[in-house]
């Protein structure tokens, strides 16, 4: 169902009142985690003013250590919805537990499946009935074809509105946090009619490398970006090192739009 052999023309995916589609760069941005009302509202305003298309923010966080911040849960979803009301930006957030689907679907305009859940088949099947578009992150230990088959699960179970997200994989080289697989973007764009976007923040692991990786993602043919930005990144409650400052985010949007014109 997700293959170009089945359907040649690119499939646009609606997120709120906006559309991810080929030939236009869609930019999703926001903090790694929703922390406070002030934090998410100020970020949403900057994302909107800089020309972003949607706001991201985690309320249920898949943290490596159980002793670190796990997300605000429903309170985080409520704050995201406030930010949507204030700016008009659609909101995207991660779902981890299939049981939380009704709750997350009540607030979110698009539901993110995190890298660690890419092959949670129970979750993927349930998302087939979610009635909301899905942002499907590639697992950092998964092949491109496993990623496409994960999208196939969601589509087969009733939901064709899937956006594929390359976010870096584990390789022998741990100098950067993950290895951004730009080839996967070029390959996936050939193989599937679904939109493909990239996350430069998690492979970079360090805000100094986020803009170059973002431009590489677009140059490889992606339809957009999902990027982390925070009002005071060094004080962020998760992924502090990699979140962009507001000024860096504005610079990224300007460069991304300029590159898109040249492509
Ligand atoms: C995130 O987007 O904050 C996140 C946890 O991403 P990933 O699932 O790609 O690690
Ligand atoms: Mn993060």
Coordinates of C-alpha atoms and ligand atoms in Angstrom, one line a residue:
X1 CA 0.0 0.0 0.0
X2 CA 2.8 2.5 0.7
X3 CA 4.9 1.5 -2.3
X4 CA 5.3 3.6 -5.5
X5 CA 4.6 0.4 -7.5
X6 CA 1.1 0.4 -6.0
X7 CA 0.6 4.2 -6.4
X8 CA 3.0 6.4 -8.4
X9 CA 1.8 9.9 -7.5
X10 CA 3.0 11.4 -4.2
X11 CA 0.4 11.3 -1.4
X12 CA 0.0 14.6 0.5
X13 CA -0.8 14.2 4.2
X14 CA -2.9 16.8 6.1
X15 CA -1.8 17.9 9.5
X16 CA -4.5 20.1 11.0
X17 CA -5.3 22.6 8.2
X18 CA -1.9 22.3 6.6
X19 CA -0.4 19.7 4.2
X20 CA 2.9 17.9 3.9
X21 CA 3.4 17.5 0.1
X22 CA 6.1 17.0 -2.4
X23 CA 7.7 20.2 -3.7
X24 CA 7.1 22.2 -0.6
X25 CA 9.2 22.1 2.6
X26 CA 7.1 21.4 5.8
X27 CA 8.8 22.5 9.0
X28 CA 7.7 21.0 12.4
X29 CA 9.5 22.5 15.4
X30 CA 9.3 22.8 19.1
X31 CA 10.9 21.6 22.3
X32 CA 11.9 18.0 23.0
X33 CA 9.5 18.0 26.0
X34 CA 6.7 20.3 27.0
X35 CA 7.9 21.8 30.3
X36 CA 5.9 24.9 31.3
X37 CA 3.1 27.1 29.8
X38 CA 5.6 29.9 29.3
X39 CA 8.1 27.6 27.6
X40 CA 5.7 26.1 25.1
X41 CA 3.8 29.4 24.4
X42 CA 7.0 31.4 23.8
X43 CA 8.4 28.6 21.5
X44 CA 5.1 28.3 19.6
X45 CA 5.1 32.1 18.9
X46 CA 8.7 31.9 17.5
X47 CA 7.9 28.9 15.4
X48 CA 4.9 30.6 13.9
X49 CA 6.7 34.0 13.3
X50 CA 9.7 32.3 11.7
X51 CA 7.4 30.5 9.3
X52 CA 7.2 27.0 10.8
X53 CA 4.2 24.8 9.8
X54 CA 3.5 22.8 13.0
X55 CA 4.5 22.7 16.7
X56 CA 6.1 19.6 18.3
X57 CA 6.5 18.8 22.0
X58 CA 6.7 15.6 24.0
X59 CA 4.3 14.9 26.8
X60 CA 5.0 11.1 27.1
X61 CA 8.8 10.8 26.8
X62 CA 10.8 7.6 26.0
X63 CA 13.8 8.3 28.3
X64 CA 16.8 6.0 28.5
X65 CA 16.9 6.3 32.3
X66 CA 13.8 5.8 34.4
X67 CA 15.3 8.4 36.8
X68 CA 15.1 11.3 34.3
X69 CA 12.1 13.5 33.4
X70 CA 9.3 11.3 31.9
X71 CA 7.1 14.1 30.5
X72 CA 4.1 16.0 31.9
X73 CA 1.5 13.5 30.5
X74 CA -2.0 14.9 29.9
X75 CA -0.9 18.3 31.4
X76 CA 1.6 18.5 28.5
X77 CA -1.2 17.8 26.0
X78 CA -3.3 20.6 27.5
X79 CA -0.4 23.0 27.2
X80 CA 0.2 22.0 23.6
X81 CA -3.5 22.6 22.8
X82 CA -3.2 26.1 24.4
X83 CA -0.2 26.8 22.2
X84 CA -2.3 25.8 19.2
X85 CA -5.1 28.1 20.2
X86 CA -2.7 30.9 20.6
X87 CA -0.9 30.5 17.3
X88 CA -3.1 28.4 15.0
X89 CA -0.2 25.9 14.5
X90 CA -1.2 22.2 14.4
X91 CA 0.4 20.1 17.1
X92 CA 2.3 16.8 17.0
X93 CA 3.3 14.7 20.0
X94 CA 4.5 11.2 20.8
X95 CA 2.3 8.3 21.8
X96 CA 4.1 5.4 23.6
X97 CA 1.4 3.3 25.3
X98 CA -1.4 2.1 23.0
X99 CA -3.8 2.6 26.0
X100 CA -3.2 6.4 25.8
X101 CA -4.3 6.6 22.2
X102 CA -7.8 8.1 22.9
X103 CA -6.2 10.7 25.2
X104 CA -3.5 11.7 22.8
X105 CA -5.8 11.6 19.8
X106 CA -8.2 14.0 21.6
X107 CA -5.5 16.7 21.6
X108 CA -2.9 16.0 18.8
X109 CA -3.2 16.9 15.1
X110 CA -0.6 14.2 14.3
X111 CA 0.7 11.4 16.4
X112 CA 4.4 10.6 16.6
X113 CA 5.7 7.0 16.9
X114 CA 9.2 7.2 18.4
X115 CA 12.2 5.4 17.1
X116 CA 12.0 3.0 20.1
X117 CA 8.5 2.0 19.1
X118 CA 8.8 1.7 15.4
X119 CA 8.2 -2.1 15.5
X120 CA 5.6 -2.0 18.3
X121 CA 3.1 -3.8 16.1
X122 CA 0.3 -3.5 18.6
X123 CA 0.7 0.3 18.6
X124 CA 1.0 0.4 14.8
X125 CA -2.2 -1.6 14.3
X126 CA -4.1 0.6 16.8
X127 CA -2.9 3.7 14.9
X128 CA -4.6 2.3 11.9
X129 CA -7.8 3.3 13.6
X130 CA -6.6 6.5 15.2
X131 CA -8.2 8.9 12.7
X132 CA -5.1 11.0 12.9
X133 CA -2.0 11.2 10.7
X134 CA 1.1 9.4 12.0
X135 CA 4.7 10.5 12.0
X136 CA 6.7 7.3 11.9
X137 CA 10.2 7.6 13.1
X138 CA 12.8 5.1 11.9
X139 CA 14.2 2.9 14.6
X140 CA 17.9 3.5 15.1
X141 CA 18.5 -0.3 14.7
X142 CA 16.1 -0.8 11.8
X143 CA 16.7 -1.2 8.1
X144 CA 14.9 1.0 5.6
X145 CA 12.7 -1.8 4.5
X146 CA 11.6 -2.6 8.1
X147 CA 10.7 1.1 8.4
X148 CA 8.6 1.0 5.2
X149 CA 6.9 -2.2 6.4
X150 CA 6.1 -0.5 9.7
X151 CA 4.3 2.2 7.6
X152 CA 2.6 -0.7 5.8
X153 CA 1.2 -1.9 9.1
X154 CA -0.5 1.4 9.8
X155 CA -1.8 1.7 6.2
X156 CA -3.1 -1.9 6.1
X157 CA -5.0 -1.4 9.4
X158 CA -6.9 1.6 7.9
X159 CA -4.7 4.7 8.1
X160 CA -2.9 5.8 4.9
X161 CA -1.8 9.1 6.4
X162 CA 1.7 8.2 7.4
X163 CA 4.8 10.5 7.2
X164 CA 8.2 8.7 7.4
X165 CA 10.8 10.3 9.6
X166 CA 14.6 9.6 9.3
X167 CA 16.2 10.4 12.6
X168 CA 19.6 8.7 12.5
X169 CA 20.8 5.1 13.1
X170 CA 23.5 3.4 15.3
X171 CA 26.7 2.8 13.5
X172 CA 30.3 2.0 14.6
X173 CA 30.9 5.7 14.9
X174 CA 29.5 7.3 18.0
X175 CA 31.2 10.7 17.5
X176 CA 27.8 12.3 16.8
X177 CA 24.8 10.9 18.7
X178 CA 23.5 8.9 15.8
X179 CA 24.5 8.7 12.1
X180 CA 22.0 10.5 9.9
X181 CA 21.2 8.2 7.0
X182 CA 20.7 10.6 4.1
X183 CA 20.8 7.7 1.7
X184 CA 17.7 6.4 3.4
X185 CA 15.8 9.6 2.5
X186 CA 16.7 9.4 -1.2
X187 CA 15.8 5.7 -1.2
X188 CA 12.6 6.1 0.7
X189 CA 11.5 8.9 -1.7
X190 CA 11.9 6.5 -4.6
X191 CA 10.2 3.5 -2.9
X192 CA 7.1 5.2 -1.3
X193 CA 4.6 7.7 -2.4
X194 CA 4.3 8.9 1.3
X195 CA 6.0 12.1 2.5
X196 CA 9.5 11.6 3.9
X197 CA 11.0 14.1 6.4
X198 CA 14.1 14.2 8.5
X199 CA 15.0 15.0 12.1
X200 CA 18.5 16.7 12.3
X201 CA 18.4 17.2 16.1
X202 CA 18.7 13.6 17.4
X203 CA 21.5 12.5 15.1
X204 CA 23.4 15.7 15.8
X205 CA 23.1 15.5 19.5
X206 CA 24.7 19.0 19.6
X207 CA 23.1 22.2 18.4
X208 CA 26.2 23.2 16.4
X209 CA 25.5 20.4 13.9
X210 CA 21.8 20.7 13.5
X211 CA 21.6 23.3 10.7
X212 CA 24.1 21.5 8.4
X213 CA 22.3 18.2 9.0
X214 CA 18.9 19.9 8.3
X215 CA 20.2 21.2 5.0
X216 CA 21.6 17.7 4.1
X217 CA 18.1 16.2 4.8
X218 CA 16.5 18.7 2.4
X219 CA 19.2 18.3 -0.3
X220 CA 18.6 14.5 -0.2
X221 CA 15.0 15.1 -1.2
X222 CA 13.0 15.2 2.0
X223 CA 9.7 17.0 2.1
X224 CA 10.4 18.6 5.4
X225 CA 12.0 18.7 8.9
X226 CA 11.2 18.0 12.5
X227 CA 13.5 20.0 14.7
X228 CA 14.0 20.7 18.4
X229 CA 14.0 24.4 19.6
X230 CA 13.8 25.7 23.1
X231 CA 13.8 29.2 24.7
X232 CA 16.7 28.4 27.0
X233 CA 18.2 25.1 25.6
X234 CA 20.9 24.6 28.3
X235 CA 18.2 24.5 30.9
X236 CA 15.9 22.1 29.0
X237 CA 14.6 19.1 30.9
X238 CA 15.6 16.6 28.1
X239 CA 18.0 16.8 25.1
X240 CA 19.5 20.1 26.3
X241 CA 22.6 19.9 24.2
X242 CA 20.9 19.6 20.8
X243 CA 17.9 22.0 21.0
X244 CA 18.3 25.1 18.9
X245 CA 18.1 28.6 20.3
X246 CA 15.4 30.9 18.8
X247 CA 18.0 32.7 16.8
X248 CA 19.4 29.5 15.4
X249 CA 15.9 28.3 14.5
X250 CA 15.2 31.6 12.6
X251 CA 18.5 31.1 10.7
X252 CA 17.6 27.5 9.9
X253 CA 14.2 28.4 8.5
X254 CA 15.7 31.1 6.3
X255 CA 18.4 28.8 5.0
X256 CA 16.0 25.9 4.5
X257 CA 13.6 28.1 2.4
X258 CA 16.5 29.4 0.4
X259 CA 17.8 25.9 -0.3
X260 CA 14.3 24.8 -1.3
X261 CA 14.1 27.5 -3.9
X262 CA 17.4 26.3 -5.4
X263 CA 16.5 22.6 -5.5
Ligands
LIG1 C1 11.9 13.0 20.2 O1 11.4 13.3 19.1 O2 12.0 13.7 21.2 C2 12.4 11.6 20.3 C3 12.4 10.9 21.5 O3 12.8 11.1 19.1 P1 13.3 9.6 18.7 O4 12.1 8.7 19.0 O5 13.6 9.7 17.3 O6 14.4 9.3 19.6
LIG2 MN1 14.3 14.8 21.9

